[in-house]
Coordinates of C-alpha atoms in Angstrom, one line a residue:
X1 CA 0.0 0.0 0.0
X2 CA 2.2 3.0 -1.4
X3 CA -0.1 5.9 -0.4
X4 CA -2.6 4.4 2.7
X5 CA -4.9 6.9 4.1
X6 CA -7.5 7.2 6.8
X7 CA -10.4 5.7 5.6
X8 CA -12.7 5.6 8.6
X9 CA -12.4 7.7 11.9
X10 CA -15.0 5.8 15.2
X11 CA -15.8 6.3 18.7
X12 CA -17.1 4.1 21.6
X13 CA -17.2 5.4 25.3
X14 CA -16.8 3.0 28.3
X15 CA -18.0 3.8 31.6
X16 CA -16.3 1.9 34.8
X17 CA -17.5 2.0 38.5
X18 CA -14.9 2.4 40.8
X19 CA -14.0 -0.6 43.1
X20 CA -14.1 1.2 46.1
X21 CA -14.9 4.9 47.4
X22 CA -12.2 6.9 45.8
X23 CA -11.4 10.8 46.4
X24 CA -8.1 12.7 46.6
X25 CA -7.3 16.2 48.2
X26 CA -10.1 18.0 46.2
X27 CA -12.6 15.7 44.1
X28 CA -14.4 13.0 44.8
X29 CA -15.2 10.0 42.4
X30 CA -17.6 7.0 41.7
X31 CA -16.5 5.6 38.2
X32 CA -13.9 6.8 35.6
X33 CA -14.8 7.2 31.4
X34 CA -12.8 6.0 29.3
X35 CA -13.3 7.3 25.5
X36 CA -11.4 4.8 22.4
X37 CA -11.4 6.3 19.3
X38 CA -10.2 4.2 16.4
X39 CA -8.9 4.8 12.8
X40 CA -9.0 2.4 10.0
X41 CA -7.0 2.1 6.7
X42 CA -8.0 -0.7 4.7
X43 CA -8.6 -4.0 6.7
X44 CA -6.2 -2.3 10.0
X45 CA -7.4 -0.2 12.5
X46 CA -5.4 1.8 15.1
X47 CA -7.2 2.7 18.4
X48 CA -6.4 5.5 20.8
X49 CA -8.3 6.6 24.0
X50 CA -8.3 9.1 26.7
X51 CA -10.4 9.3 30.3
X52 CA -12.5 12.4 30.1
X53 CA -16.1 12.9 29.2
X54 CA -18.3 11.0 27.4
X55 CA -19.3 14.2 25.2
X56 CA -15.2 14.2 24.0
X57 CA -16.5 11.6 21.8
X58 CA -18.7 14.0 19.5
X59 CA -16.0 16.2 19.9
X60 CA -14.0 13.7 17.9
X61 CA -16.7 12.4 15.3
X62 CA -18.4 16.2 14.8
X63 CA -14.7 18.0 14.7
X64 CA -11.9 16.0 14.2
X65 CA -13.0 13.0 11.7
X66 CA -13.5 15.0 8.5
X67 CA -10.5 17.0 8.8
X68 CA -8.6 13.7 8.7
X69 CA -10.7 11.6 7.1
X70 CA -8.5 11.5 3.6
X71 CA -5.2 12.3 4.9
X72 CA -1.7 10.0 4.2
X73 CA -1.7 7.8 7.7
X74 CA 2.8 8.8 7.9
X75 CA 1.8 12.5 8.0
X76 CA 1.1 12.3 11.8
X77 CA 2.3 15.8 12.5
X78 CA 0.2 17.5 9.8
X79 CA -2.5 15.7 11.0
X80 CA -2.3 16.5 14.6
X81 CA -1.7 20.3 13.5
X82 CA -4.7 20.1 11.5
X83 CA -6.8 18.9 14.3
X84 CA -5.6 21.7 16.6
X85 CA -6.7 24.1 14.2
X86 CA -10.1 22.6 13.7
X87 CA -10.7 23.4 17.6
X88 CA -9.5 26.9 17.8
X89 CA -13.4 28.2 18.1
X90 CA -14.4 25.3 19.9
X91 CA -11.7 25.8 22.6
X92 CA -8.4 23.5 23.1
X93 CA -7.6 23.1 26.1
X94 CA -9.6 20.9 28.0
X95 CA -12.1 18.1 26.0
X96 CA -11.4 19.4 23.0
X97 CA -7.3 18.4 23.9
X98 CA -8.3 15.2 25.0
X99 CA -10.0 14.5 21.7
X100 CA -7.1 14.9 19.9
X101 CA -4.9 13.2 22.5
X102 CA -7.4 9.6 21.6
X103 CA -7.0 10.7 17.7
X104 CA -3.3 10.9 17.3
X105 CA -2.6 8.1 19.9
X106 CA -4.8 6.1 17.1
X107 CA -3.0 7.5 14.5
X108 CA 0.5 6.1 15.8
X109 CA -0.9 3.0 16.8
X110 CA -1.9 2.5 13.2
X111 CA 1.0 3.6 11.8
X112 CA 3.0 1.2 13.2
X113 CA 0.6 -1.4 12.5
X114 CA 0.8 -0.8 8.8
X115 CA 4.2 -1.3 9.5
X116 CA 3.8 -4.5 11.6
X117 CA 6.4 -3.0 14.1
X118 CA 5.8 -2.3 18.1
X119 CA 5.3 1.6 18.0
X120 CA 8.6 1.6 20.6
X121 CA 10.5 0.9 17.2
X122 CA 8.9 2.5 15.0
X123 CA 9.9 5.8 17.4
X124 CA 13.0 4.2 18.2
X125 CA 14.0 3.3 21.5
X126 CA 15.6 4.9 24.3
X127 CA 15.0 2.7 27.1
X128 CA 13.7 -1.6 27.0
X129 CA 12.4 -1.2 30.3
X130 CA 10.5 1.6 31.7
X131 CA 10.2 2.3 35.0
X132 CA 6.6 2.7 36.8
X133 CA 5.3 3.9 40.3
X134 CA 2.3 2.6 42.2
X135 CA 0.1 5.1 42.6
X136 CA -3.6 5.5 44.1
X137 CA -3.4 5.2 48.2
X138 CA -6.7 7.9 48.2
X139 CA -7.7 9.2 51.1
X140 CA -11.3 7.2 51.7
X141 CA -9.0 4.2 52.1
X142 CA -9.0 2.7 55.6
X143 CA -5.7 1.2 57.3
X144 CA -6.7 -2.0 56.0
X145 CA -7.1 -0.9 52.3
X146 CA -4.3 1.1 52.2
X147 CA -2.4 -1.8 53.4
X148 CA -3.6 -4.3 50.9
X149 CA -2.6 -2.1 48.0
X150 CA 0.8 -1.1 49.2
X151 CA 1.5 -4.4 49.5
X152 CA 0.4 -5.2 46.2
X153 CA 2.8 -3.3 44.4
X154 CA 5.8 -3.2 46.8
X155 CA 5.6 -6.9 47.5
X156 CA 3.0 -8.8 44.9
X157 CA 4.5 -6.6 41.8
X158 CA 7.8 -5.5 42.9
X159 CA 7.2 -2.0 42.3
X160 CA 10.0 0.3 44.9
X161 CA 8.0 3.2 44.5
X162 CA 4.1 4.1 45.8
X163 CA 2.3 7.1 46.2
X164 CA -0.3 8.2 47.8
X165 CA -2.9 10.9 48.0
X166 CA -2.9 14.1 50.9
X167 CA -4.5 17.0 51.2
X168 CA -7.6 15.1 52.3
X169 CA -10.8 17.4 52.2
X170 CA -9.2 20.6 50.9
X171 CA -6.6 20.4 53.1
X172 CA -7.9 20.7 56.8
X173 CA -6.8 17.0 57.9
X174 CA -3.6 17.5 57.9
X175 CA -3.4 15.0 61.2
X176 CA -4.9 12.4 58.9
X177 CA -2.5 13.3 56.1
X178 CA 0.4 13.0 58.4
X179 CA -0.9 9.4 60.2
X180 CA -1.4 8.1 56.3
X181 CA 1.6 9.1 55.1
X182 CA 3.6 7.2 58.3
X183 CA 1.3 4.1 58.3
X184 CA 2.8 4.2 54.3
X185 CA 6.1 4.2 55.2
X186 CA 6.1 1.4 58.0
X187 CA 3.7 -0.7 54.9
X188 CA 6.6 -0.3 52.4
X189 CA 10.0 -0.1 54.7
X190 CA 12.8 2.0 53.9
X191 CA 14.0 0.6 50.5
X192 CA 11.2 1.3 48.3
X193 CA 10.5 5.1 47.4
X194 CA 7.5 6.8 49.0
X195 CA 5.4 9.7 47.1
X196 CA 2.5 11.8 47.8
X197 CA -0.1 14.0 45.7
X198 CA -1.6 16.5 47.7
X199 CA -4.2 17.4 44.2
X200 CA -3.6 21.5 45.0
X201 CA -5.1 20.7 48.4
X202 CA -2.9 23.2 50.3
X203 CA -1.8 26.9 50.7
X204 CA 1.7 27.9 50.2
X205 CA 3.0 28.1 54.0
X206 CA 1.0 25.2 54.9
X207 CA 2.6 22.8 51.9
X208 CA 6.0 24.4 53.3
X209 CA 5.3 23.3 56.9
X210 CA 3.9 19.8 56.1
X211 CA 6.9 19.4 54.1
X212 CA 9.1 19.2 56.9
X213 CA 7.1 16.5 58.4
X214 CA 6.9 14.7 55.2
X215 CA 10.6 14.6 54.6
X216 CA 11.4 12.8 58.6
X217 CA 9.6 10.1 56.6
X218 CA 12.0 10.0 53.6
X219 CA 9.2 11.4 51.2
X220 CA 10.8 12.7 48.8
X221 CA 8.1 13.5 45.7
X222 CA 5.6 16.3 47.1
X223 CA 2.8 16.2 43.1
X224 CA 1.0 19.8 43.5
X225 CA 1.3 20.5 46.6
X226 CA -1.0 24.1 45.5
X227 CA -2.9 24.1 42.5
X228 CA -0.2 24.2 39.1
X229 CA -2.4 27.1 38.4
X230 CA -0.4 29.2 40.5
X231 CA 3.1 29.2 38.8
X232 CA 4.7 32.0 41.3
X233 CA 3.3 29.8 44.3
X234 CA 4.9 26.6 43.4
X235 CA 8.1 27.7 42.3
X236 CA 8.2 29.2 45.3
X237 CA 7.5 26.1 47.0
X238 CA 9.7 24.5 44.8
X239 CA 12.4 26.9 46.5
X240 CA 11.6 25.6 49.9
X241 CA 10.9 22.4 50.1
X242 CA 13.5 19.3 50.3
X243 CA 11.6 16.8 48.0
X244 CA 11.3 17.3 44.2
X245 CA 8.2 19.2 43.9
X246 CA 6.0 18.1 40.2
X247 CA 3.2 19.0 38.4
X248 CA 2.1 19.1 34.6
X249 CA -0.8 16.7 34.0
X250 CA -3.7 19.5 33.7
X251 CA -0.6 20.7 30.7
X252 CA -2.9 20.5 27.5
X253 CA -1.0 23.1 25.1
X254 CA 2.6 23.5 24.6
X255 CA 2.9 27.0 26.1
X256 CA 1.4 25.7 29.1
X257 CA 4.5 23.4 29.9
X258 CA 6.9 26.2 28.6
X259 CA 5.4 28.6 31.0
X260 CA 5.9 26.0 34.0
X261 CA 9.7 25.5 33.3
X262 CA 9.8 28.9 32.6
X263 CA 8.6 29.4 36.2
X264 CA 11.0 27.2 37.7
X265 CA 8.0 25.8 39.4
X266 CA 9.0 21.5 38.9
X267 CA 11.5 19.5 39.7
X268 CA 10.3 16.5 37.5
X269 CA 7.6 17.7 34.9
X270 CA 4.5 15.8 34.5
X271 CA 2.8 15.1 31.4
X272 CA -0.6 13.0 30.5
X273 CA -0.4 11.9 26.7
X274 CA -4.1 11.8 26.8
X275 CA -4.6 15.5 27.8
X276 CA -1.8 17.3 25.9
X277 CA -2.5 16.4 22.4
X278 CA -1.2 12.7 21.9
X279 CA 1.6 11.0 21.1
X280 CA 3.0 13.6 18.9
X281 CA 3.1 16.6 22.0
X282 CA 4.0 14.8 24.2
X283 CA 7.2 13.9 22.7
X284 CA 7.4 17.5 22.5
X285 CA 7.0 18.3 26.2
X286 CA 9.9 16.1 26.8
X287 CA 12.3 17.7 24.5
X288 CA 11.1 21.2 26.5
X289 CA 12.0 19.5 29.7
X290 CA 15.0 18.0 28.6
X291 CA 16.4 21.2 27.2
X292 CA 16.4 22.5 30.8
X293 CA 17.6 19.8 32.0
X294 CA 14.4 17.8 33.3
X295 CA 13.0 14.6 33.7
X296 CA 9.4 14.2 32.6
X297 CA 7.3 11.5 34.2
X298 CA 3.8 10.4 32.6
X299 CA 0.5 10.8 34.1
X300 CA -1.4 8.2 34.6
X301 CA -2.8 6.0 31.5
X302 CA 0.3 4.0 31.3
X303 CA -0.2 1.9 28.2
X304 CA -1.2 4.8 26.2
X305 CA 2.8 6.2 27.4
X306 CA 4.6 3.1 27.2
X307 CA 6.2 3.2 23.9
X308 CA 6.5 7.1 23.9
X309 CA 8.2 6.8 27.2
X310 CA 11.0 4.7 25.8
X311 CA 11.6 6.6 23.3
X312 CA 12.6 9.8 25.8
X313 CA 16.2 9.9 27.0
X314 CA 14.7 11.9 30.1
X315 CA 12.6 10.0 31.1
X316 CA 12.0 9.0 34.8
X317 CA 8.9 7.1 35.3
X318 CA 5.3 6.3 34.4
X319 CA 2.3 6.5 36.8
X320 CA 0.6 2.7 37.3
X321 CA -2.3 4.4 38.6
X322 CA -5.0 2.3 40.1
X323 CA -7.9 3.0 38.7
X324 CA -6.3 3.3 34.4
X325 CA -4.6 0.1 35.2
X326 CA -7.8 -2.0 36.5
X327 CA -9.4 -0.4 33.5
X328 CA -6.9 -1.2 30.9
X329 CA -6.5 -4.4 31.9
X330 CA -10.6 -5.0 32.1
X331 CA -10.7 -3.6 28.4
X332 CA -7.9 -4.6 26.6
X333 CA -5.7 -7.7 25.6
X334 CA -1.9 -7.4 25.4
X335 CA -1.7 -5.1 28.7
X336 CA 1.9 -5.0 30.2
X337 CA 2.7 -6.9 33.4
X338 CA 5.6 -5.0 36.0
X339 CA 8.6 -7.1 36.8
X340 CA 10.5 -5.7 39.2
X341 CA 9.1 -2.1 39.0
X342 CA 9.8 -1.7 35.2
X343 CA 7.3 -2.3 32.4
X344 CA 8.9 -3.3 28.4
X345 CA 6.9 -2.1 25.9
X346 CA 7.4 -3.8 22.7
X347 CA 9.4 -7.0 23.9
X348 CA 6.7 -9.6 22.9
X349 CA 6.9 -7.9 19.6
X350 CA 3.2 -6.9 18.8
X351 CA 2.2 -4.2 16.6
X352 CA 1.5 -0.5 17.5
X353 CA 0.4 -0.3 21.2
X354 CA -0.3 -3.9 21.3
X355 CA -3.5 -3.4 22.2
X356 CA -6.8 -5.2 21.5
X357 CA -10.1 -4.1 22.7
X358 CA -11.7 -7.4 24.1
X359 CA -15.2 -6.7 22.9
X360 CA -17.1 -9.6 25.0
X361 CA -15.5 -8.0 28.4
X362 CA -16.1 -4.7 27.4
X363 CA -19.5 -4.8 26.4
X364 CA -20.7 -4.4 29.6
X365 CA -19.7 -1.1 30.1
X366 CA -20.4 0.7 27.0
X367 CA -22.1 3.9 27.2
X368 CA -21.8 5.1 24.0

């Protein structure tokens, strides 16, 4: 096929309850959406996805579809700047990004199955094994919970690194926050890594203070410890504060991650390949980073990173985030299993992402 092109541009949105009570410093949640979009050329179809709102899937079929409907399936980056140009009135960041973000993660993963190569060769590697952190720990969990999932990645899967969610209730249990955070430690001992994610729960002097407290028990990642909207604040913090202060994954232009370094507001940058425009941004958002000499770690989703991740030479880790990881396993075949706290994308040699949507299990949870 000399000249393939997108024939066929589909949607399908998957709604899955939560298996327990789940909140963080400053939302509260019951099920997570997951939206698949899928591109076809000829008798190959690439799929894609992002967790957002079931209306991102219009987004995608009203917006997106036509304006790539047509186009040569190499020409990923005209295609994503096409589609970033067909939201401009609609508004980009937000749904609209994360539209794009399930288009072009399609578009790679059938680009690389045209090719019949894993998508970590087609980019070319960096890495063979990429490193992962356990991550979930929210703050509805009782002792017993928390336990039982610490466990599970320190000792089940191996993983030496888990985080957990603070800032419980805006910030005003910081007694709670503090008891959590020890019982964490004494769960996973000293060798393994400990994180937390406060969500932008805290104030400025308040994150500074807790910090202190945090660092007696060896934390040493401190995820938005005040909103990422306030660039002056967190650099600030950033300043003041022992462990490596992060943020990045509400990042869903360019600019926005540009103004964050800028800022000196991160240690490690963060950034969610299913917010920031796909595949093809995220790549981007690294080489920012690594110009200024920074590691970027991806948020959350962590097959739709996988391949992208090796292919960074600054990279540091990928979020195995409780709640994407039950769902991509639940949805799809040829999910990733840690061994020894790194996942290898590409090593059993399966096309593009290696995914499969298993329709019978999945069925069950279609929304639209």
């Amino acid at each position: 096929m000399d000249t393939p092109s997108v024939e066929r541009v589909d949607t399908a949105v998957f709604t899955v309850p939560t298996d327990a009570p789940e909140a963080d410093g400053t939302l509260s949640w019951d099920s997570t959406t997951l939206v698949l979009a899928t591109v076809r050329c000829g008798d190959i179809t690439g799929l894609g996805y992002t967790y957002a709102p079931a209306a991102t899937a219009r987004v995608v079929s009203d917006v997106l579809a036509h304006v790539i409907t047509g186009s040569l399936v190499w020409d990923l980056p005209q295609m994503n700047e096409a589609m970033h140009r067909a939201v401009r009135n609609a508004g980009l960041p937000g749904v609209a990004a994360q539209a794009i973000a399930a288009v072009d993660i399609a578009l790679w993963d059938l680009k690389a199955r045209l090719l019949g190569l894993p998508l970590v060769r087609l980019l070319g590697a960096v890495w063979q094994e990429v490193p992962v952190y356990g991550s979930g720990g929210f703050t509805p969990y009782g002792d017993e919970q928390l336990e039982r999932q610490l466990r599970g990645w320190v000792e089940r899967e191996g993983i030496p690194r888990a985080k957990i969610k603070i800032g419980e209730s805006w910030g005003t249990r910081e007694d709670r926050d503090l008891r959590r955070v020890s019982l964490a430690r004494a769960i996973i001992g000293d060798q393994a890594d400990l994180y937390v994610d406060a969500n932008g729960a805290y104030s400025a002097k308040q994150a500074i203070r807790l910090s202190r407290a945090l660092a007696d028990e060896g934390v040493t990642w401190f995820e938005e410890p005040v909103s990422s909207d306030h660039l002056t604040t967190l650099a600030q913090i950033n300043k003041s504060v022992p462990q490596d202060v992060t943020a990045g994954e509400y990042g869903y232009t360019l600019p926005y991650f540009e103004h964050m370094l800028a800022a000196g507001a991160v240690d490690c940058l963060q950034a969610d390949v299913t917010r920031c425009g796909g595949i093809t941004v995220w790549l981007r958002v690294a080489a920012l980073a690594q110009a200024r000499g920074l590691a970027i770690s991806g948020h959350c989703a962590p097959h739709a990173h996988a391949h992208a991740a090796a292919a960074v030479p600054n990279l540091r880790h990928l979020e195995w985030f409780h709640d994407h990881v039950r769902i991509e396993r639940l949805l799809f075949d040829g999910v990733l299993t840690p061994d020894a706290g790194s996942i290898s994308p590409g090593a059993d040699g399966a096309p593009g992402l290696g995914l499969t949507l298993n329709t019978e299990r999945a069925q069950a949870y279609r929304v639209g």
